[in-house]
Coordinates of C-alpha atoms in Angstrom, one line a residue:
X127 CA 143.9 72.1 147.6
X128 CA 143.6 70.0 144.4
X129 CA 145.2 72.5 142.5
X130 CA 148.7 71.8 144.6
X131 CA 148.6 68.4 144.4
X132 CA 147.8 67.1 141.1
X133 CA 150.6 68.9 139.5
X134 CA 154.3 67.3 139.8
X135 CA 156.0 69.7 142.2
X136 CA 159.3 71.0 141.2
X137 CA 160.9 69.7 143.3
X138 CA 161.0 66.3 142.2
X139 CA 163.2 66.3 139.3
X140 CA 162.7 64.0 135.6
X141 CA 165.0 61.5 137.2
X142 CA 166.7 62.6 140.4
X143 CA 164.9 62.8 142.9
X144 CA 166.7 64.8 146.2
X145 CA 169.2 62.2 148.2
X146 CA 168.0 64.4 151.3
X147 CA 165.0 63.4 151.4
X148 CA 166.1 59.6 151.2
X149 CA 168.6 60.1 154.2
X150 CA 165.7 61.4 156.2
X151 CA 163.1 58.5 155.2
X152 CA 166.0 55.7 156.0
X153 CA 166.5 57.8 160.0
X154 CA 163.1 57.6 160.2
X155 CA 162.8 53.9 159.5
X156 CA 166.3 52.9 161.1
X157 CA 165.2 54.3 164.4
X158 CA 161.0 52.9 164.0
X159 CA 162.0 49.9 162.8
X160 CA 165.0 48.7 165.2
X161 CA 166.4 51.3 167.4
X162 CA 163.1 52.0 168.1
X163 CA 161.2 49.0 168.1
X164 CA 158.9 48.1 171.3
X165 CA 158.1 44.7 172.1
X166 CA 155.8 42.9 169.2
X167 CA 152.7 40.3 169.6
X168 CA 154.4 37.2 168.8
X169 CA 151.7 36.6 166.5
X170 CA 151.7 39.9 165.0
X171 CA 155.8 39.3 164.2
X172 CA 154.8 35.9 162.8
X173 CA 152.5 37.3 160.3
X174 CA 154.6 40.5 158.9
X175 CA 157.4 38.2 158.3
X176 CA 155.0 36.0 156.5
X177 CA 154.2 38.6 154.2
X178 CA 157.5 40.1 153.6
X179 CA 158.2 36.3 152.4
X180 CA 155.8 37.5 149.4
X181 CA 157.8 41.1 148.8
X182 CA 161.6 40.7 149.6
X183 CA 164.4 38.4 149.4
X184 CA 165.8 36.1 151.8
X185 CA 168.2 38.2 153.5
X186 CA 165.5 40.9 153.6
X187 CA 162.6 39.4 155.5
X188 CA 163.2 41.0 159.1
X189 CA 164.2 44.3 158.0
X190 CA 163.3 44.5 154.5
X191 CA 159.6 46.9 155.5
X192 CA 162.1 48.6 157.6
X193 CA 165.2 49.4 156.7
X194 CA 165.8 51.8 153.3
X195 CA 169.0 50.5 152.3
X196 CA 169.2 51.2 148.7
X197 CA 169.0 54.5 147.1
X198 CA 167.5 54.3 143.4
X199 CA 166.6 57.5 142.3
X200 CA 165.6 56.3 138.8
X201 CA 163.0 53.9 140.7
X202 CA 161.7 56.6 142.6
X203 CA 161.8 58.8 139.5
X204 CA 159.4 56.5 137.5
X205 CA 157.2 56.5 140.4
X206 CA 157.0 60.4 140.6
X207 CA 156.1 60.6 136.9
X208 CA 153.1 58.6 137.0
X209 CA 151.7 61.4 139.5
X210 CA 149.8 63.5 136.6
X211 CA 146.2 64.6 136.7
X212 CA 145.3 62.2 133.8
X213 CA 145.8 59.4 136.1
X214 CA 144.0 61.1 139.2
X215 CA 140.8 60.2 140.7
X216 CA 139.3 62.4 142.6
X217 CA 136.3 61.6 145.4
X218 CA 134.4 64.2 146.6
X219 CA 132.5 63.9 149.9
X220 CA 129.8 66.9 150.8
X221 CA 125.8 67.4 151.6
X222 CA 125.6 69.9 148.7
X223 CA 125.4 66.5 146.1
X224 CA 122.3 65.2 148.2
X225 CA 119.9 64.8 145.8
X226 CA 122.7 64.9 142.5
X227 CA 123.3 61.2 142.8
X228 CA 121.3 59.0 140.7
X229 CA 123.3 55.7 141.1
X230 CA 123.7 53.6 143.9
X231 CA 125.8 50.3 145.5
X232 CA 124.2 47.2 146.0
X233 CA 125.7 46.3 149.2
X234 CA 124.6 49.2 151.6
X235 CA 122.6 51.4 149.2
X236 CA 125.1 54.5 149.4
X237 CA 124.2 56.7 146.7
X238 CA 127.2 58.5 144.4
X239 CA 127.9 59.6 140.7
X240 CA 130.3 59.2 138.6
X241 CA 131.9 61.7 136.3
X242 CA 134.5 62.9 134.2
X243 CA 136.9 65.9 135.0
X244 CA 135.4 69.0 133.7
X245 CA 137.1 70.5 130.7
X246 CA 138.3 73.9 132.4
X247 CA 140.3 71.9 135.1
X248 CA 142.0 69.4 132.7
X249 CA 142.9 72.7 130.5
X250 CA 144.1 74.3 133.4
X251 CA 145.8 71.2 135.1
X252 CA 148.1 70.8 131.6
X253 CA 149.5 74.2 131.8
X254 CA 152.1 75.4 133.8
X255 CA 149.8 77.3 136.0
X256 CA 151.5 78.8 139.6
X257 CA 151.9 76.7 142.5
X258 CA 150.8 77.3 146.2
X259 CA 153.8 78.9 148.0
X260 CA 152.4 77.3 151.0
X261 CA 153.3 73.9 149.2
X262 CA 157.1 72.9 150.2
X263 CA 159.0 70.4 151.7
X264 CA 159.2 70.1 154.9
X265 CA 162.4 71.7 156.2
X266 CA 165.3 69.7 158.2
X267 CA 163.6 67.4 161.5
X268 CA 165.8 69.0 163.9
X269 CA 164.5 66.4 166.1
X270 CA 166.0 63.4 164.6
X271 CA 168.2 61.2 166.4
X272 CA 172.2 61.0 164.9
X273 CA 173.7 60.0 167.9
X274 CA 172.6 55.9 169.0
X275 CA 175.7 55.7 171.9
X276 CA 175.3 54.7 175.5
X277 CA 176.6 57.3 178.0
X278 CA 179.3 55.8 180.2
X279 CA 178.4 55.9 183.4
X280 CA 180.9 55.9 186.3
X281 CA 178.0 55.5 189.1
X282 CA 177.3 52.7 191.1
X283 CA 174.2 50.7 189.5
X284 CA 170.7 51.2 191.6
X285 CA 167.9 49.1 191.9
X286 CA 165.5 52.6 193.0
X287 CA 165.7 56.4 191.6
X288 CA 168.0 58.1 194.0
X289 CA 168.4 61.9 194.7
X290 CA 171.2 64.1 192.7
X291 CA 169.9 67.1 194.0
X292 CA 168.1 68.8 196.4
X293 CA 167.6 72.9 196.6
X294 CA 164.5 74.7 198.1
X295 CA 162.8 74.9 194.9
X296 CA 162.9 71.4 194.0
X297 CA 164.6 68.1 194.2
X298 CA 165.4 65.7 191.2
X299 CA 166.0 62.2 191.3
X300 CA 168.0 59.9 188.5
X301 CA 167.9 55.9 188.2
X302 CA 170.2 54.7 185.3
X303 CA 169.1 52.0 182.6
X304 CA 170.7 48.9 183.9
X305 CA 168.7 46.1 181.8
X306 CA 168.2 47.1 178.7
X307 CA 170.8 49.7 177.8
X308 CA 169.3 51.6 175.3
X309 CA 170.1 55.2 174.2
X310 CA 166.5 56.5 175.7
X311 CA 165.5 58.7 178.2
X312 CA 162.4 59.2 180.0
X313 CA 161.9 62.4 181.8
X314 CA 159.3 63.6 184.1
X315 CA 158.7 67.1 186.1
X316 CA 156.3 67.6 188.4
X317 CA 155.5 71.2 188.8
X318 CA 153.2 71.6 192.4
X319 CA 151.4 74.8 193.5
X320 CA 148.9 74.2 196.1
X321 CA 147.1 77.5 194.7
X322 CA 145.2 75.4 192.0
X323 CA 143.2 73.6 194.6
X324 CA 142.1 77.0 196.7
X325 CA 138.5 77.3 194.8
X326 CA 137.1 75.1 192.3
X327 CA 137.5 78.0 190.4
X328 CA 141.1 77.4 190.0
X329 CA 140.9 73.9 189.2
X330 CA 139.3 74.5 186.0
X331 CA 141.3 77.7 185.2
X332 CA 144.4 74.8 185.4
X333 CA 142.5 72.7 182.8
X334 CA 141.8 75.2 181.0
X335 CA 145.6 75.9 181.0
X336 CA 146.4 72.7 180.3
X337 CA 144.1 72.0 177.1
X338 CA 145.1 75.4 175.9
X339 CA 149.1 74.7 176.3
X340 CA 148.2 71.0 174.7
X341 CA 146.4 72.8 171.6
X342 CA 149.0 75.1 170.8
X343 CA 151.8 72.5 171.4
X344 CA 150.0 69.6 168.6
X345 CA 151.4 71.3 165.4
X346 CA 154.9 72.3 166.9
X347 CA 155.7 69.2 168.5
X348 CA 154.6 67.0 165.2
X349 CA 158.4 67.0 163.7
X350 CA 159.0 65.6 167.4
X351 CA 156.7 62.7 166.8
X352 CA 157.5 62.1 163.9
X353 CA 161.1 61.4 165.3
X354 CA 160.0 58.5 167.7
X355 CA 159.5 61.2 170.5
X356 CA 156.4 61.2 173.0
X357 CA 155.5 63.8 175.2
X358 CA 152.3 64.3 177.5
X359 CA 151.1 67.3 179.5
X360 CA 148.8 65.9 182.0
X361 CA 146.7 67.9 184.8
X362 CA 147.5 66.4 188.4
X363 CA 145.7 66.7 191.8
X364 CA 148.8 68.5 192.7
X365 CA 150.5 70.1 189.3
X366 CA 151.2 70.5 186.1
X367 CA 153.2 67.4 185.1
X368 CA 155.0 67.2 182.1
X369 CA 156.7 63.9 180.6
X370 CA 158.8 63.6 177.8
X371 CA 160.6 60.4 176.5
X372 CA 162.7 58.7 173.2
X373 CA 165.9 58.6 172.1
X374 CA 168.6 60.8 174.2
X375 CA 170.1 63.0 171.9
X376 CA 167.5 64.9 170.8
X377 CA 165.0 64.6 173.4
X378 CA 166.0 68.2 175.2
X379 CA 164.4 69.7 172.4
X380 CA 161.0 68.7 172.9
X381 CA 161.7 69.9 176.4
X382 CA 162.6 73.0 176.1
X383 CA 159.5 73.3 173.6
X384 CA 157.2 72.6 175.6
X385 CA 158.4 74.9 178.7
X386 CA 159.4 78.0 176.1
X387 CA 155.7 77.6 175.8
X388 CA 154.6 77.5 179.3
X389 CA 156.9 80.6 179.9
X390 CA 155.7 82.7 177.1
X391 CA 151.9 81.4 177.3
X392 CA 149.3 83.0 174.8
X393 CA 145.8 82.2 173.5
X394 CA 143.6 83.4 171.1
X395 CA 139.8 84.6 172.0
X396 CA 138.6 81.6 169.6
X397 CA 141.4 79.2 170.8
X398 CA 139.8 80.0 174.6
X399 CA 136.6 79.8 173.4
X400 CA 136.9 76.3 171.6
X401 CA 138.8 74.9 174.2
X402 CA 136.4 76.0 177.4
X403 CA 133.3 74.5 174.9
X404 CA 135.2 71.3 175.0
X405 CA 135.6 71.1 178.3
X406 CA 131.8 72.0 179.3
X407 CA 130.7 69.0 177.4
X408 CA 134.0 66.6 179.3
X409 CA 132.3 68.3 182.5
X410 CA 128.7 67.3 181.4
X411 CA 129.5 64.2 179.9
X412 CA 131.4 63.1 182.7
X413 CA 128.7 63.5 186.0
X414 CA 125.9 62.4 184.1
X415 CA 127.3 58.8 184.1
X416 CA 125.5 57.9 187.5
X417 CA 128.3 55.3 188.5
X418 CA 130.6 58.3 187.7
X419 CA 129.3 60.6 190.0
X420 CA 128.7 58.0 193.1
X421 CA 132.8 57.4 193.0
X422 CA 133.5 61.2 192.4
X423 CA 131.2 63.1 194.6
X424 CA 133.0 64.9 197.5
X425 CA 131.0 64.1 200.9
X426 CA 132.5 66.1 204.2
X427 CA 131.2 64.8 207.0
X428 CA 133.6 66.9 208.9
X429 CA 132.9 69.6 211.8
X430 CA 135.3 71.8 210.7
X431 CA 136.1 72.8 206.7
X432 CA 138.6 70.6 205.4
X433 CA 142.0 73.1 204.6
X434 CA 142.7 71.9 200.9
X435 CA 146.5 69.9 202.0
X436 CA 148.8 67.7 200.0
X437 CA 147.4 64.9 203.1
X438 CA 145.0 62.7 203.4
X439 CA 142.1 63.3 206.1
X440 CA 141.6 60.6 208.3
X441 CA 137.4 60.3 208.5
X442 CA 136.1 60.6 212.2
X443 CA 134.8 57.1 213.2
X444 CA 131.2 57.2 212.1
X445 CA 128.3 55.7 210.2
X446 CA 127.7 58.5 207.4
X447 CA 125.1 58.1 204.5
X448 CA 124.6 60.7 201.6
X449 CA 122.1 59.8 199.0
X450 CA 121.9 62.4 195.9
X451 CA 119.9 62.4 193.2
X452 CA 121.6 61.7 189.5
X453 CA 122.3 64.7 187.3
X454 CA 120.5 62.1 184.4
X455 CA 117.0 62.3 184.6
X456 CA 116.5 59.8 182.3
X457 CA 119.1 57.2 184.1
X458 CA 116.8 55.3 185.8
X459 CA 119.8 53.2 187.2
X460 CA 120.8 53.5 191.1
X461 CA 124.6 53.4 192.7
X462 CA 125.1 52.3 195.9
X463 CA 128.8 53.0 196.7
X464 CA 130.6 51.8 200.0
X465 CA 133.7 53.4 201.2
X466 CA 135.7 51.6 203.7
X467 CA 139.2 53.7 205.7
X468 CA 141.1 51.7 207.4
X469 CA 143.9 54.3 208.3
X470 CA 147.7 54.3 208.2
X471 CA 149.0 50.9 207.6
X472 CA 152.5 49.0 206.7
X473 CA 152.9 47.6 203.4
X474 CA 152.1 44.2 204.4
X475 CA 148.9 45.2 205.6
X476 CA 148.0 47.2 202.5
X477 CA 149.4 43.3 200.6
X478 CA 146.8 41.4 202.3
X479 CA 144.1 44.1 201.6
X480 CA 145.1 43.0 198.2
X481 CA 144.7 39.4 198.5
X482 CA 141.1 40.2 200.4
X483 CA 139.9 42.2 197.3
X484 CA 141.1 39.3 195.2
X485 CA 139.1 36.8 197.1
X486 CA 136.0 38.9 197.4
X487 CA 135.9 39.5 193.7
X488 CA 134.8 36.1 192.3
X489 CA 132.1 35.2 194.6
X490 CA 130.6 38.9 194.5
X491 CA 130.5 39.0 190.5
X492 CA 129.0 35.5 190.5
X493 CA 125.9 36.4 193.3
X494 CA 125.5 40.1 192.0
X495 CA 125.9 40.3 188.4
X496 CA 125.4 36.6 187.8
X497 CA 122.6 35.4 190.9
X498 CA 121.1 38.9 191.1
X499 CA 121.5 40.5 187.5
X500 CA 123.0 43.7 189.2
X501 CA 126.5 45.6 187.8
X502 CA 128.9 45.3 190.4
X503 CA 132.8 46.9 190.8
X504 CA 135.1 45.8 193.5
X505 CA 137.5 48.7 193.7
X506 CA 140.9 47.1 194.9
X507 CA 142.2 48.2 197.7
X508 CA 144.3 51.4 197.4
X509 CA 147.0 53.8 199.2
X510 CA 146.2 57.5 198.7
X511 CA 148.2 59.8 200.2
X512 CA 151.4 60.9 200.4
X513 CA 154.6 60.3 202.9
X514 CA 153.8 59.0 206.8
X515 CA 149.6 60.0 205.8
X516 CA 148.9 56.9 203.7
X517 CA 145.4 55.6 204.5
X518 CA 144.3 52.5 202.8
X519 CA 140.6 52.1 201.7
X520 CA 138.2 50.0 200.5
X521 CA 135.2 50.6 197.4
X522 CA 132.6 48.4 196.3
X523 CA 130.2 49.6 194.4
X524 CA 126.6 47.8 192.9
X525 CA 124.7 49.1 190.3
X526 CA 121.6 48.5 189.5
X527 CA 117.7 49.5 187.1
X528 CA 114.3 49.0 188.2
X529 CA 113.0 46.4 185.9
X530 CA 110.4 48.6 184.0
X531 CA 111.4 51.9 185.8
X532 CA 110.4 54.9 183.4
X533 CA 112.3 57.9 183.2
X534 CA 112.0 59.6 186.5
X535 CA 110.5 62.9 187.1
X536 CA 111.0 65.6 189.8
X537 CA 108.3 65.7 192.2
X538 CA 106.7 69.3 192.2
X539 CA 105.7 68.3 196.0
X540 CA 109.2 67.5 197.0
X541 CA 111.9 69.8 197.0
X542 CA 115.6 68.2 195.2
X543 CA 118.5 67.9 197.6
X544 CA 120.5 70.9 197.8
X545 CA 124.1 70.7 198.3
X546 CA 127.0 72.8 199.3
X547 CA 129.1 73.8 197.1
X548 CA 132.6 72.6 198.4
X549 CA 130.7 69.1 198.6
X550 CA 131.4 68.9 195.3
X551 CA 134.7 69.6 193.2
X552 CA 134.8 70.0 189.1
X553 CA 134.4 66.3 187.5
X554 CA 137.9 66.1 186.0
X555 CA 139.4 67.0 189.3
X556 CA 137.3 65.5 191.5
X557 CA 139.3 62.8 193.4
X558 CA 142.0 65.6 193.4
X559 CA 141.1 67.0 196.8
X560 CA 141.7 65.7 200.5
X561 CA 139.2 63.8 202.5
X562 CA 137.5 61.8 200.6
X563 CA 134.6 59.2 201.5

């Protein structure tokens, strides 16, 4: 790797350096630095402009770290031919110089050495030795915004998404930018298959799917991010949903990328291997957290199996208790969770359930956490389900340690809870199945 890089590459010529690669840096910044720009901490504005009142001119101090409006090739030249090993430092981090390093900083005792370039490699580095092949410039961002216009737009303006079409296999809706009327577009699919939630089974297989299609879409979709485009491929309770947004013109690109891919998926053995590793450790790291597993864990207190159903089940009306044992047996901390249903209700209902969890929230931090010295979450009141199903429900949760609890063991006398398996559903997905409590 050192061997590419210390040497001028040929493509940077003695004094002209290519105008292409210009053009693409001033895109880049035109669209990052205006056409692109989010909203900015007032403070954070105040200070950049601050500084560029140390770099640029007057007429320069809002766009002056943005905008590449001058081409000087013989600048950039002079820059390029100060890139020559006899200037380079090199700094070499590894646990094979343990022991090699005699000297030492003052400030947190970190050990190094210093030394000069061995002979061979300054020999070697002042010839015209062959280059990398693999080293190159990048080729043309095909993902690159040229085009900045607003689409006219003949419709009427809408406050709410409405439906453009509607087919058996799916339905798409369409609400049109009618504040800030920008050239961006924001796009998200949602695609459902109620066979992911048959068997836990499946639910892992889909995040294994998911992390996989991720994986192999990180170095193909760089060029895209580079560009100012953003795309996320995010496991649901009910699908595979897939959101892409940036500027317009380009932006059915990235989309087509990503779904080529879910089309024509493909893994390696080592790529499936690395990624179900990863997600072993999410799993584990995820129910050990005793607060984690008291919001997650699926109890049933039904008579009947629940049929896995884009719906919520209503809860029969009962006084149900499950206590369970944390997967930590060094956590000597202990959950009590409280789960409130309060069925269908309007939207003004589900409004004051809001203003109840707001008033509840001071006075219960202030005697439990506060008074009592005891964690404590109020869950806001919340709508899950979908359609005319909605049921509104209610979560508080207190945690809390034994002052001078030790570790706790598992009593050889006393059995450990057993549980059904359906009580339970894979950590990532666990809120992602109906009827919960």
């Amino acid at each position: 790797m050192i061997l590419c890089f210390v040497r001028k590459p040929p493509f940077y010529p003695q004094s002209s350096p290519q105008v292409s690669i210009n053009l693409r840096g001033k895109d880049l910044g035109g669209m990052a630095g205006f056409r692109g720009r989010g909203e900015t901490d007032p403070i954070d504005y105040v200070e950049n402009i601050c500084e560029n009142m140390h770099l640029f001119r007057k007429e320069d101090f809002l766009t002056g770290d943005q905008l590449l409006t001058e081409y000087n090739p013989e600048v950039i030249g002079d820059a390029v031919n100060h890139l020559i090993p006899q200037k380079a430092n090199l700094i070499l981090f590894s646990p094979v110089h343990m022991g090699k390093c005699p000297m030492k900083e003052k400030w947190f005792g970190t050990q190094y050495a210093v030394s000069d370039i061995d002979e061979f490699w300054s020999k070697l580095w002042d010839t015209d030795f062959p280059l990398n092949p693999d080293l190159h410039l990048p080729e043309e961002n095909k993902y690159i915004a040229t085009d900045f216009s607003v689409k006219k737009s003949t419709d009427l303006s809408t406050e709410y998404p409405h439906k453009i079409l509607d087919t058996p296999q799916g339905c798409l809706w369409y609400k049109k930018d009618n504040k800030f009327i920008v050239p961006k577009a924001f796009i998200c699919f949602h695609l459902v298959s109620p066979v992911i939630q048959f068997t836990a089974k499946n639910m892992v297989l889909f995040d294994t799917f998911v992390s996989v299609l991720t994986h192999n879409l990180a170095e193909l979709a760089y060029e895209a991010d580079v560009a100012q485009l953003e795309y996320k491929v995010v496991a649901k309770e009910h699908g595979l949903v897939v959101r892409v947004k940036g500027f317009d013109h380009k932006l059915p690109l990235l989309f087509q990328l990503i779904f080529d891919h879910i089309a024509d998926f493909s893994f390696t053995p080592a790529t499936f291997e690395m990624i179900t590793d990863q997600l072993k450790k999410t799993y584990f790291n995820f129910l050990i957290k005793a607060d984690t597993l008291a919001k997650k864990l699926q109890f049933l207190p039904l008579l009947h199996p629940c049929p896995v159903q884009f719906r919520v089940t209503d809860l029969p009306v009962n006084h149900f208790v499950c206590k369970v044992k944390s997967l930590h047996k060094g956590d000597a901390n202990s959950i009590v969770t409280v789960y409130y249903q309060t069925g269908a209700r309007s939207l003004k209902d589900y409004a004051l359930m809001e203003l109840l969890v707001m008033h509840m929230e001071e006075p219960c931090f202030d005697y439990l956490r506060t008074k009592q010295t005891l964690g404590a979450q109020l869950v806001r009141a919340q709508m899950v389900g979908v359609a005319a199903a909605d049921l509104a429900r209610l979560l508080l949760a207190v945690d809390s340690q034994l002052r001078g609890a030790q570790p706790p063991r598992r009593s050889q006398s006393r059995p450990a809870p057993t549980f059904d398996s359906a009580a339970m559903s894979p950590p990532l997905l666990a809120n992602r199945r109906a009827g919960k409590s």
